[in-house]
mmCIF file of C-alpha atoms in Angstrom:
data_model
loop_
_atom_site.group_PDB
_atom_site.id
_atom_site.type_symbol
_atom_site.label_atom_id
_atom_site.label_comp_id
_atom_site.label_asym_id
_atom_site.label_seq_id
_atom_site.Cartn_x
_atom_site.Cartn_y
_atom_site.Cartn_z
ATOM 1 C CA MET A 195 -9.423 21.387 22.977
ATOM 2 C CA GLU A 196 -9.013 22.834 26.256
ATOM 3 C CA THR A 197 -8.601 26.575 26.398
ATOM 4 C CA LEU A 198 -6.829 28.771 28.668
ATOM 5 C CA ALA A 199 -9.969 31.629 28.554
ATOM 6 C CA LEU A 200 -12.525 32.333 31.789
ATOM 7 C CA VAL A 201 -15.655 31.411 30.163
ATOM 8 C CA LYS A 202 -16.262 28.296 28.996
ATOM 9 C CA PRO A 203 -16.233 27.499 24.425
ATOM 10 C CA THR A 204 -19.325 28.410 23.657
ATOM 11 C CA VAL A 205 -21.695 25.716 21.629
ATOM 12 C CA LYS A 206 -20.447 26.628 18.022
ATOM 13 C CA GLU A 207 -17.086 26.530 19.346
ATOM 14 C CA GLN A 208 -17.475 22.999 20.728
ATOM 15 C CA LEU A 209 -19.477 21.702 17.479
ATOM 16 C CA PHE A 210 -16.538 23.378 15.604
ATOM 17 C CA VAL A 211 -14.234 21.214 17.742
ATOM 18 C CA LYS A 212 -16.657 17.978 16.947
ATOM 19 C CA ILE A 213 -16.753 18.316 14.025
ATOM 20 C CA THR A 214 -12.793 18.710 12.952
ATOM 21 C CA GLU A 215 -12.713 15.839 15.248
ATOM 22 C CA ILE A 216 -15.431 12.931 12.829
ATOM 23 C CA LYS A 217 -13.296 14.691 10.310
ATOM 24 C CA GLN A 218 -10.417 13.584 11.160
ATOM 25 C CA LYS A 219 -11.819 9.848 11.821
ATOM 26 C CA LYS A 220 -13.923 9.182 8.832
ATOM 27 C CA LEU A 221 -13.670 10.081 5.171
ATOM 28 C CA THR A 222 -16.314 12.046 3.930
ATOM 29 C CA ALA A 223 -18.014 9.648 0.605
ATOM 30 C CA ALA A 224 -16.920 12.351 -1.727
ATOM 31 C CA GLN A 225 -12.645 11.641 -0.387
ATOM 32 C CA VAL A 226 -13.515 7.797 -0.784
ATOM 33 C CA ILE A 227 -14.978 7.857 -4.342
ATOM 34 C CA GLU A 228 -12.090 10.230 -4.624
ATOM 35 C CA ILE A 229 -9.659 8.293 -3.550
ATOM 36 C CA MET A 230 -11.259 5.100 -5.347
ATOM 37 C CA GLU A 231 -11.005 7.173 -8.954
ATOM 38 C CA VAL A 232 -6.855 8.070 -8.578
ATOM 39 C CA LYS A 233 -6.437 4.581 -7.203
ATOM 40 C CA ARG A 234 -7.649 3.101 -10.139
ATOM 41 C CA CYS A 235 -6.036 5.151 -12.535
ATOM 42 C CA LEU A 236 -2.278 5.051 -11.030
ATOM 43 C CA THR A 237 -3.438 0.989 -11.437
ATOM 44 C CA TYR A 238 -4.095 1.611 -14.273
ATOM 45 C CA ALA A 239 -1.552 4.149 -15.843
ATOM 46 C CA PHE A 240 1.002 1.546 -13.967
ATOM 47 C CA GLU A 241 -0.091 -1.477 -15.986
ATOM 48 C CA ARG A 242 0.463 0.038 -19.436
ATOM 49 C CA LEU A 243 4.004 1.300 -18.741
ATOM 50 C CA VAL A 244 5.412 -2.030 -17.282
ATOM 51 C CA TRP A 245 3.577 -3.845 -20.230
ATOM 52 C CA THR A 246 5.390 -0.979 -21.874
ATOM 53 C CA TYR A 247 8.667 -0.935 -20.049
ATOM 54 C CA PHE A 248 9.091 -4.823 -18.954
ATOM 55 C CA GLY A 249 6.431 -6.561 -20.719
ATOM 56 C CA LEU A 250 4.842 -8.326 -18.003
ATOM 57 C CA SER A 251 1.062 -8.533 -18.659
ATOM 58 C CA LYS A 252 -1.503 -8.348 -15.585
ATOM 59 C CA GLU A 253 -1.104 -11.730 -14.145
ATOM 60 C CA GLN A 254 2.530 -12.175 -13.901
ATOM 61 C CA ILE A 255 2.801 -8.591 -11.867
ATOM 62 C CA LEU A 256 0.162 -10.290 -9.651
ATOM 63 C CA GLU A 257 2.488 -13.477 -9.064
ATOM 64 C CA LEU A 258 4.630 -10.698 -7.383
ATOM 65 C CA SER A 259 4.902 -9.824 -3.677
ATOM 66 C CA GLU A 260 3.992 -6.230 -2.616
ATOM 67 C CA GLN A 261 7.192 -5.513 -1.764
ATOM 68 C CA GLU A 262 8.568 -6.266 -4.982
ATOM 69 C CA ILE A 263 5.307 -4.487 -7.547
ATOM 70 C CA GLU A 264 6.407 -1.323 -4.913
ATOM 71 C CA ALA A 265 10.300 -1.894 -6.647
ATOM 72 C CA LEU A 266 8.608 -2.152 -9.991
ATOM 73 C CA SER A 267 7.193 1.167 -9.541
ATOM 74 C CA LEU A 268 10.237 2.855 -8.574
ATOM 75 C CA LEU A 269 11.805 0.751 -11.396
ATOM 76 C CA THR A 270 9.032 2.053 -13.880
ATOM 77 C CA LEU A 271 9.286 5.632 -12.554
ATOM 78 C CA GLU A 272 13.505 5.401 -13.250
ATOM 79 C CA ARG A 273 12.778 4.755 -16.308
ATOM 80 C CA SER A 274 9.932 7.460 -17.484
ATOM 81 C CA LYS A 275 11.520 9.964 -16.415
ATOM 82 C CA ARG A 276 13.057 10.787 -19.311
ATOM 83 C CA MET A 277 10.050 10.738 -21.407
ATOM 84 C CA PHE A 278 8.363 13.006 -18.247
ATOM 85 C CA ILE A 279 10.516 15.711 -18.606
ATOM 86 C CA PHE A 280 10.141 15.364 -22.422
ATOM 87 C CA LEU A 281 6.101 15.821 -21.822
ATOM 88 C CA TRP A 282 6.523 18.478 -19.086
ATOM 89 C CA ILE A 283 8.812 20.256 -21.153
ATOM 90 C CA LEU A 284 6.217 20.218 -24.031
ATOM 91 C CA GLN A 285 3.738 21.002 -21.966
ATOM 92 C CA VAL A 286 5.299 24.101 -21.309
ATOM 93 C CA THR A 287 6.841 24.889 -24.447
ATOM 94 C CA VAL A 288 3.114 24.348 -26.185
ATOM 95 C CA PRO A 289 0.732 25.030 -23.673
ATOM 96 C CA PHE A 290 -2.608 24.281 -25.350
ATOM 97 C CA ILE A 291 -1.390 21.974 -27.852
ATOM 98 C CA GLY A 292 0.836 20.424 -25.200
ATOM 99 C CA LEU A 293 -1.047 20.112 -22.382
ATOM 100 C CA GLU A 294 -4.041 17.939 -24.947
ATOM 101 C CA ILE A 295 -0.799 15.752 -25.439
ATOM 102 C CA ALA A 296 0.817 14.943 -23.071
ATOM 103 C CA SER A 297 -1.802 15.121 -20.106
ATOM 104 C CA GLU A 298 -3.345 11.751 -21.608
ATOM 105 C CA THR A 299 -0.462 9.787 -21.730
ATOM 106 C CA ASP A 300 0.729 6.741 -19.349
ATOM 107 C CA THR A 301 3.839 8.415 -17.961
ATOM 108 C CA MET A 302 1.610 11.886 -17.458
ATOM 109 C CA MET A 303 -1.022 9.713 -15.741
ATOM 110 C CA PHE A 304 0.840 7.489 -13.280
ATOM 111 C CA ARG A 305 3.061 10.235 -11.257
ATOM 112 C CA ARG A 306 0.279 12.800 -10.972
ATOM 113 C CA ASN A 307 -1.886 10.264 -9.664
ATOM 114 C CA LEU A 308 1.090 8.809 -7.886
ATOM 115 C CA CYS A 309 1.931 12.323 -6.562
ATOM 116 C CA LYS A 310 -1.957 12.696 -5.690
ATOM 117 C CA ILE A 311 -1.817 9.709 -3.832
ATOM 118 C CA LYS A 312 0.743 10.650 -2.062
ATOM 119 C CA LYS A 313 -1.108 13.484 -0.566
ATOM 120 C CA MET A 314 -4.064 11.351 0.145
ATOM 121 C CA LEU A 315 -2.757 8.853 2.267
ATOM 122 C CA GLY A 316 0.273 10.661 3.377
ATOM 123 C CA VAL A 317 2.655 8.929 5.520
ATOM 124 C CA GLY A 318 0.897 5.558 5.360
ATOM 125 C CA LEU A 319 0.973 4.648 2.166
ATOM 126 C CA ASN A 320 2.219 1.282 0.590
ATOM 127 C CA LEU A 321 2.689 1.132 -2.777
ATOM 128 C CA GLY A 322 2.310 -2.103 -3.510
ATOM 129 C CA ARG A 323 -0.959 -2.927 -1.829
ATOM 130 C CA ILE A 324 -2.478 -0.135 -3.455
ATOM 131 C CA LEU A 325 -1.436 -1.426 -6.974
ATOM 132 C CA ARG A 326 -2.159 -5.870 -6.229
ATOM 133 C CA GLU A 327 -5.825 -4.124 -5.526
ATOM 134 C CA GLY A 328 -6.356 -1.850 -8.291
ATOM 135 C CA LEU A 329 -4.730 -5.230 -10.425
ATOM 136 C CA THR A 330 -7.129 -8.336 -8.908
ATOM 137 C CA VAL A 331 -10.366 -5.704 -9.600
#
């Protein structure tokens, strides 16, 4: 980090710059564990929703390519949209009971974890690969 100051950066400033560079290069152990947990929940909810909407088993999903799995996830999102809206309205209008009922449904789990993984991994997200890896475990 280059500064326009007339004095040299202090040791604290240099250390802060070094720490931020390390954080950008490597994730902490807690972040890696959190990403693995979100992937696991996402894959579980995806598998359940695909079984519900399309009747495909885990083995049949694994026969598809990564691009086809990603397209299947988009179709699953589209099919579950109406249920998601209903559950979201239930959570908002009946806070305690709605939250308890709706939060653990496969539809809400899939959408919630999909949003989380998109925030965590950002632009380099390959949903087909993530779901395939989760299904093979």
